[in-house]
Amino acid sequence: GPQSIFSPKGKIALMFLKHYAACSDAKLIEHLNGNIHYQIFCDIVISPSAPITNFKIVSEIRCELAEKLDIDILQHILANHWKPHMSNLDSMVCDATCYETAIRYPTDIKLLWECVDWNYNMLKSHSYNLGVRTPRTKFIKWSKRYTNYSKSKRPSRKEKRALRRSLLKLLKKIDSALICLESQLTDFLLNTYWQRRSASQKVLEQQWAYFFKGEKPKDRVVSIDKPYIRPIVRGKEVKKVEFGAKVNKIQVDGIGFIEHISFNAFNEGVRLKKSIWLTQKLFKKKLKVVGADRIYANNKNRSYVTKLGIKTDFKRKGKPTKYKPQYDQLAAVITKERATRLEGSFGTDKEHFLLKRVQARTEKTEVLWIFFGIHTSNAIKIGQRMRQKVKIAA
């Protein structure tokens, strides 16, 4: 094929630039064409008479890098480069957050209707391609009823239940008709089609068991476009449930690293040991101070940090000792560091580095998106420190 426009270095730089500029792919290419500083950063020279017009090159590079991303190796490389500009390498704070994906809130009725609508369109398409009549369904009738339902401000529980029952039966009928036609078109259907079909069948199976048998679904599918997304109960006042990747993040001297990322809910309290191991592996220095939320303060973690002689901000058990004022003073300093710098970085990443609503379309590209969002924020902090050192030296 033709030679790549961007070098390997330029491709990685483009991903950093995406989150630094915090704009769409089309806008990013527009900025790149007209900004010489962006071009130098991405190791490319673009002639004004021959600008890049295909903005989809950004998503193609994102998909290419997502297949090759190794978070552990890359974070180790970044830590080695940033270490000279960091201090207090013997202290670490950790916490977890959820980076939400760009999907609408998935109620059962919305999800069922999306499955019905897409499956019916596929049924019509397959029937046309095979030259047969489209099987009869009550799709038009229930599409009108769903439209009326979606317009109503406060539908009753009875209306919701009736519509769910009807959509489930309609989806099951369309699914059975599709299975008959798919056997004749197996060689002509793409992988993306089968992924969506599999997701819609999973939704039908889960929702049918939940509605008619009262069985709560395990690994609940909440989007047929992104079947890997799971509901994550966070227990917040504003958002009780979030949909996206949950990240256990460690922070050393204001610079954050990903310890664990998963689209399934997990208890971050059991990951303190691995957070300590990762920090010591990255910076080759024994930890003396660890700050963490109270969910991390279980008995195993308490015994582990005591054995290693690590100071924490965990609330102490048992009777207070004569050193209680000193312990409380140390705990207050550690808690302030965690509550201001670490939790503040969550908000900064989400508001300024495209992590408020992750726009990537696949599981791997979402992980890549979050990785570059977090480390673009880190790179800016390191750059500011480097500039400050130059000013002091001058």
mmCIF file of N, CA and C in Angstrom, residues 3 14 33 40 46 51 60 69 106 115 120 131 148 159 166 211 231 263-264 269 295 339 344 357:
data_model
loop_
_atom_site.group_PDB
_atom_site.id
_atom_site.type_symbol
_atom_site.label_atom_id
_atom_site.label_comp_id
_atom_site.label_asym_id
_atom_site.label_seq_id
_atom_site.Cartn_x
_atom_site.Cartn_y
_atom_site.Cartn_z
ATOM 1 N N GLN A 3 2.687 4.757 1.257
ATOM 2 C CA GLN A 3 3.448 5.059 2.466
ATOM 3 C C GLN A 3 2.589 5.850 3.444
ATOM 4 N N LEU A 14 -0.055 12.432 17.618
ATOM 5 C CA LEU A 14 -1.391 12.858 17.191
ATOM 6 C C LEU A 14 -2.448 12.512 18.232
ATOM 7 N N ASN A 33 -3.529 21.230 9.785
ATOM 8 C CA ASN A 33 -3.181 21.796 8.477
ATOM 9 C C ASN A 33 -2.667 23.229 8.578
ATOM 10 N N ILE A 40 5.107 20.249 13.758
ATOM 11 C CA ILE A 40 6.422 19.893 14.314
ATOM 12 C C ILE A 40 6.252 18.834 15.399
ATOM 13 N N ILE A 46 3.133 19.700 6.292
ATOM 14 C CA ILE A 46 1.984 19.708 5.398
ATOM 15 C C ILE A 46 2.030 20.975 4.555
ATOM 16 N N PRO A 51 -3.265 20.146 1.673
ATOM 17 C CA PRO A 51 -3.616 19.813 3.062
ATOM 18 C C PRO A 51 -4.241 18.421 3.169
ATOM 19 N N GLU A 60 -8.568 5.958 12.113
ATOM 20 C CA GLU A 60 -7.815 4.805 11.617
ATOM 21 C C GLU A 60 -6.547 4.592 12.449
ATOM 22 N N LEU A 69 -1.720 -1.483 21.907
ATOM 23 C CA LEU A 69 -1.513 -0.815 23.193
ATOM 24 C C LEU A 69 -1.179 -1.809 24.304
ATOM 25 N N PRO A 106 -29.876 3.817 29.268
ATOM 26 C CA PRO A 106 -30.537 2.654 28.673
ATOM 27 C C PRO A 106 -31.669 2.072 29.532
ATOM 28 N N CYS A 115 -33.495 -2.760 19.646
ATOM 29 C CA CYS A 115 -33.323 -4.118 19.110
ATOM 30 C C CYS A 115 -34.412 -4.449 18.090
ATOM 31 N N TYR A 120 -35.839 -5.516 12.670
ATOM 32 C CA TYR A 120 -36.877 -5.430 11.626
ATOM 33 C C TYR A 120 -36.285 -4.882 10.327
ATOM 34 N N GLY A 131 -35.300 -11.943 -2.464
ATOM 35 C CA GLY A 131 -36.438 -11.884 -3.374
ATOM 36 C C GLY A 131 -37.680 -12.569 -2.831
ATOM 37 N N ASN A 148 -46.067 7.134 20.803
ATOM 38 C CA ASN A 148 -46.982 7.758 21.762
ATOM 39 C C ASN A 148 -46.450 7.654 23.191
ATOM 40 N N GLU A 159 -48.679 0.909 31.860
ATOM 41 C CA GLU A 159 -48.336 1.159 30.448
ATOM 42 C C GLU A 159 -46.929 0.645 30.131
ATOM 43 N N SER A 166 -45.116 -6.503 25.083
ATOM 44 C CA SER A 166 -45.377 -6.522 23.639
ATOM 45 C C SER A 166 -44.085 -6.467 22.834
ATOM 46 N N PHE A 211 -38.345 -10.499 32.758
ATOM 47 C CA PHE A 211 -39.752 -10.090 32.762
ATOM 48 C C PHE A 211 -40.685 -11.238 33.125
ATOM 49 N N PRO A 231 -23.530 -1.794 33.588
ATOM 50 C CA PRO A 231 -23.913 -0.778 34.588
ATOM 51 C C PRO A 231 -23.026 -0.887 35.823
ATOM 52 N N PHE A 263 -14.357 -2.757 32.220
ATOM 53 C CA PHE A 263 -15.728 -2.339 31.942
ATOM 54 C C PHE A 263 -16.719 -3.060 32.849
ATOM 55 N N ASN A 264 -16.233 -4.009 33.639
ATOM 56 C CA ASN A 264 -17.050 -4.671 34.651
ATOM 57 C C ASN A 264 -16.786 -4.024 36.009
ATOM 58 N N GLY A 269 -11.203 -1.756 46.692
ATOM 59 C CA GLY A 269 -10.600 -1.942 48.012
ATOM 60 C C GLY A 269 -9.625 -3.098 48.091
ATOM 61 N N ILE A 295 -12.757 2.747 51.724
ATOM 62 C CA ILE A 295 -13.081 1.425 51.172
ATOM 63 C C ILE A 295 -11.831 0.540 51.110
ATOM 64 N N ALA A 339 -7.704 14.149 48.510
ATOM 65 C CA ALA A 339 -8.985 14.782 48.180
ATOM 66 C C ALA A 339 -8.830 15.952 47.208
ATOM 67 N N GLY A 344 -9.290 15.916 42.390
ATOM 68 C CA GLY A 344 -9.340 17.076 41.501
ATOM 69 C C GLY A 344 -8.906 16.724 40.089
ATOM 70 N N ARG A 357 -17.253 12.283 28.373
ATOM 71 C CA ARG A 357 -18.048 11.311 27.618
ATOM 72 C C ARG A 357 -17.139 10.727 26.548
#
